[in-house]
Each structure stands twice: as C-alpha cells, then as structure tokens.
C-alpha cells in the first residue's frame, strides 16, 4: 500500500458559475501552485450538473444507485459525483445535459 507524502493532496473541485472563468482560474492557479505546491489547475467549460434533491436521500441508497443506472443506460458518463443528505449531483458533459434531464425525469417523476 502506498503512503502518500505529507505534501500530496487529493484533487480539489471548485464550481465557478458564469463567465468568464479565467480570472478565478488565475487566482486558484496562483494560490494552489504557490501556497500548497499543487502541480497545476485545469478547467472544463463543457460540463453540466444534474442533481436529485429530496429530504430522505440519505436513507435511500437505492436512489443514487438508480440514478447512476439510468445515466449509464443512456451511455452518459459521470465525471464527478457530489452528495449530501438532501442532494446527489453528477457532473456530465454539457452535450449530455438534455438527455440526462429527460432520462432522470422519466425515471423519477413519472
């Protein structure tokens, strides 16, 4: 088993809403590379977020499972997942947003 050195950090995700993205990316790059020694900062403007929200998500593990299955069945790749007790969100390619919303609406609202 590999022991990471004390200076290794896991990937960090920041969501920047709106445009332009260059100023915040420049600030993040300066801070991350200078202050913590990160290797760099990358960004992707061709992504979208789809999410399910509800009061009882934490107690229903079948809901995230079904969400992932629905997206996989539509051949939609999930780039990243974020979850809390009342929301589960997936980052997908921007071109897949309409299909993801349609499929999830069909699965969970009908």
PDB file of C-alpha atoms in Angstrom:
ATOM      1  CA  UNK A   1       0.000   0.000   0.000  1.00  0.00           C
ATOM      2  CA  UNK A   2       1.364   3.380  -0.998  1.00  0.00           C
ATOM      3  CA  UNK A   3       1.848   6.011   1.681  1.00  0.00           C
ATOM      4  CA  UNK A   4       1.371   9.464   0.214  1.00  0.00           C
ATOM      5  CA  UNK A   5       3.962  12.018   1.222  1.00  0.00           C
ATOM      6  CA  UNK A   6       2.772  14.813   3.520  1.00  0.00           C
ATOM      7  CA  UNK A   7       2.886  17.226   0.563  1.00  0.00           C
ATOM      8  CA  UNK A   8       0.494  15.231  -1.635  1.00  0.00           C
ATOM      9  CA  UNK A   9      -3.064  16.481  -1.770  1.00  0.00           C
ATOM     10  CA  UNK A  10      -6.135  14.853  -3.287  1.00  0.00           C
ATOM     11  CA  UNK A  11      -7.825  16.527  -6.256  1.00  0.00           C
ATOM     12  CA  UNK A  12      -9.975  19.519  -5.377  1.00  0.00           C
ATOM     13  CA  UNK A  13     -13.083  20.598  -7.285  1.00  0.00           C
ATOM     14  CA  UNK A  14     -14.358  24.163  -7.480  1.00  0.00           C
ATOM     15  CA  UNK A  15     -17.517  25.129  -9.308  1.00  0.00           C
ATOM     16  CA  UNK A  16     -17.375  28.535 -10.970  1.00  0.00           C
ATOM     17  CA  UNK A  17     -20.748  29.727 -12.204  1.00  0.00           C
ATOM     18  CA  UNK A  18     -20.881  32.193 -15.027  1.00  0.00           C
ATOM     19  CA  UNK A  19     -18.275  33.611 -17.308  1.00  0.00           C
ATOM     20  CA  UNK A  20     -15.517  34.482 -17.691  1.00  0.00           C
ATOM     21  CA  UNK A  21     -13.701  31.695 -15.868  1.00  0.00           C
ATOM     22  CA  UNK A  22     -10.173  32.950 -16.496  1.00  0.00           C
ATOM     23  CA  UNK A  23      -9.920  35.380 -13.517  1.00  0.00           C
ATOM     24  CA  UNK A  24     -10.909  32.791 -10.866  1.00  0.00           C
ATOM     25  CA  UNK A  25      -8.733  30.137 -12.537  1.00  0.00           C
ATOM     26  CA  UNK A  26      -5.767  32.539 -12.452  1.00  0.00           C
ATOM     27  CA  UNK A  27      -6.331  33.181  -8.731  1.00  0.00           C
ATOM     28  CA  UNK A  28      -6.726  29.462  -7.999  1.00  0.00           C
ATOM     29  CA  UNK A  29      -3.596  28.651 -10.007  1.00  0.00           C
ATOM     30  CA  UNK A  30      -1.513  31.222  -8.165  1.00  0.00           C
ATOM     31  CA  UNK A  31      -2.788  30.139  -4.774  1.00  0.00           C
ATOM     32  CA  UNK A  32      -2.701  26.386  -5.393  1.00  0.00           C
ATOM     33  CA  UNK A  33       0.681  26.271  -7.064  1.00  0.00           C
ATOM     34  CA  UNK A  34       2.322  28.836  -4.810  1.00  0.00           C
ATOM     35  CA  UNK A  35       0.794  28.109  -1.420  1.00  0.00           C
ATOM     36  CA  UNK A  36       0.366  24.332  -1.397  1.00  0.00           C
ATOM     37  CA  UNK A  37       2.642  23.220  -4.214  1.00  0.00           C
ATOM     38  CA  UNK A  38      -0.053  21.833  -6.493  1.00  0.00           C
ATOM     39  CA  UNK A  39       1.075  20.668  -9.916  1.00  0.00           C
ATOM     40  CA  UNK A  40      -1.455  22.868 -11.654  1.00  0.00           C
ATOM     41  CA  UNK A  41      -5.070  23.821 -12.187  1.00  0.00           C
ATOM     42  CA  UNK A  42      -7.262  22.660 -15.052  1.00  0.00           C
ATOM     43  CA  UNK A  43     -10.767  23.663 -16.022  1.00  0.00           C
ATOM     44  CA  UNK A  44     -13.517  22.470 -18.314  1.00  0.00           C
ATOM     45  CA  UNK A  45     -16.287  24.748 -19.548  1.00  0.00           C
ATOM     46  CA  UNK A  46     -18.166  21.995 -21.381  1.00  0.00           C
ATOM     47  CA  UNK A  47     -19.749  20.329 -18.355  1.00  0.00           C
ATOM     48  CA  UNK A  48     -23.147  20.463 -16.698  1.00  0.00           C
ATOM     49  CA  UNK A  49     -24.580  19.439 -13.339  1.00  0.00           C
ATOM     50  CA  UNK A  50     -27.671  17.276 -12.907  1.00  0.00           C
ATOM     51  CA  UNK A  51     -28.998  16.660  -9.420  1.00  0.00           C
ATOM     52  CA  UNK A  52     -31.706  14.907  -7.471  1.00  0.00           C
ATOM     53  CA  UNK A  53     -32.922  16.672  -4.344  1.00  0.00           C
ATOM     54  CA  UNK A  54     -35.093  15.328  -1.560  1.00  0.00           C
ATOM     55  CA  UNK A  55     -35.388  15.223   2.202  1.00  0.00           C
ATOM     56  CA  UNK A  56     -34.836  11.482   2.548  1.00  0.00           C
ATOM     57  CA  UNK A  57     -31.989  10.760   0.116  1.00  0.00           C
ATOM     58  CA  UNK A  58     -29.579   9.782   2.895  1.00  0.00           C
ATOM     59  CA  UNK A  59     -31.866   6.960   3.989  1.00  0.00           C
ATOM     60  CA  UNK A  60     -32.478   5.571   0.492  1.00  0.00           C
ATOM     61  CA  UNK A  61     -29.300   4.100  -1.032  1.00  0.00           C
ATOM     62  CA  UNK A  62     -31.360   2.721  -3.922  1.00  0.00           C
ATOM     63  CA  UNK A  63     -31.958   6.256  -5.253  1.00  0.00           C
ATOM     64  CA  UNK A  64     -28.310   7.055  -6.105  1.00  0.00           C
ATOM     65  CA  UNK A  65     -27.942   3.533  -7.474  1.00  0.00           C
ATOM     66  CA  UNK A  66     -30.958   4.028  -9.720  1.00  0.00           C
ATOM     67  CA  UNK A  67     -29.685   7.457 -10.796  1.00  0.00           C
ATOM     68  CA  UNK A  68     -26.335   6.002 -11.860  1.00  0.00           C
ATOM     69  CA  UNK A  69     -28.064   3.119 -13.657  1.00  0.00           C
ATOM     70  CA  UNK A  70     -30.370   5.485 -15.556  1.00  0.00           C
ATOM     71  CA  UNK A  71     -27.436   7.608 -16.720  1.00  0.00           C
ATOM     72  CA  UNK A  72     -25.374   4.542 -17.616  1.00  0.00           C
ATOM     73  CA  UNK A  73     -28.312   3.139 -19.576  1.00  0.00           C
ATOM     74  CA  UNK A  74     -28.258   6.319 -21.669  1.00  0.00           C
ATOM     75  CA  UNK A  75     -24.482   5.968 -22.104  1.00  0.00           C
ATOM     76  CA  UNK A  76     -23.928   9.190 -20.167  1.00  0.00           C
ATOM     77  CA  UNK A  77     -20.559   9.278 -18.442  1.00  0.00           C
ATOM     78  CA  UNK A  78     -20.434  10.739 -14.934  1.00  0.00           C
ATOM     79  CA  UNK A  79     -17.287  12.828 -14.482  1.00  0.00           C
ATOM     80  CA  UNK A  80     -17.818  13.593 -10.811  1.00  0.00           C
ATOM     81  CA  UNK A  81     -20.315  12.899  -8.024  1.00  0.00           C
ATOM     82  CA  UNK A  82     -21.123  15.108  -5.038  1.00  0.00           C
ATOM     83  CA  UNK A  83     -23.591  14.080  -2.361  1.00  0.00           C
ATOM     84  CA  UNK A  84     -25.103  15.383   0.845  1.00  0.00           C
ATOM     85  CA  UNK A  85     -28.046  14.254   2.931  1.00  0.00           C
ATOM     86  CA  UNK A  86     -30.572  16.009   0.671  1.00  0.00           C
ATOM     87  CA  UNK A  87     -28.896  16.112  -2.750  1.00  0.00           C
ATOM     88  CA  UNK A  88     -26.895  13.953  -5.109  1.00  0.00           C
ATOM     89  CA  UNK A  89     -25.317  15.752  -8.049  1.00  0.00           C
ATOM     90  CA  UNK A  90     -23.446  14.442 -11.062  1.00  0.00           C
ATOM     91  CA  UNK A  91     -21.174  16.369 -13.398  1.00  0.00           C
ATOM     92  CA  UNK A  92     -21.699  15.260 -17.006  1.00  0.00           C
ATOM     93  CA  UNK A  93     -20.668  16.529 -20.419  1.00  0.00           C
ATOM     94  CA  UNK A  94     -22.656  19.624 -21.401  1.00  0.00           C
ATOM     95  CA  UNK A  95     -23.839  17.842 -24.541  1.00  0.00           C
ATOM     96  CA  UNK A  96     -25.435  15.135 -22.387  1.00  0.00           C
ATOM     97  CA  UNK A  97     -27.446  17.510 -20.193  1.00  0.00           C
ATOM     98  CA  UNK A  98     -30.727  17.331 -22.102  1.00  0.00           C
ATOM     99  CA  UNK A  99     -30.616  13.533 -22.302  1.00  0.00           C
ATOM    100  CA  UNK A 100     -29.709  13.237 -18.624  1.00  0.00           C
ATOM    101  CA  UNK A 101     -32.538  15.517 -17.501  1.00  0.00           C
ATOM    102  CA  UNK A 102     -35.030  13.689 -19.719  1.00  0.00           C
ATOM    103  CA  UNK A 103     -33.980  10.239 -18.551  1.00  0.00           C
ATOM    104  CA  UNK A 104     -33.913  11.189 -14.864  1.00  0.00           C
ATOM    105  CA  UNK A 105     -37.275  12.942 -15.150  1.00  0.00           C
ATOM    106  CA  UNK A 106     -38.760   9.838 -16.753  1.00  0.00           C
ATOM    107  CA  UNK A 107     -37.289   7.569 -14.077  1.00  0.00           C
ATOM    108  CA  UNK A 108     -38.108   9.637 -11.006  1.00  0.00           C
ATOM    109  CA  UNK A 109     -41.084  11.833 -11.885  1.00  0.00           C
ATOM    110  CA  UNK A 110     -43.303   9.535 -13.963  1.00  0.00           C
TER     111      UNK A 110
END
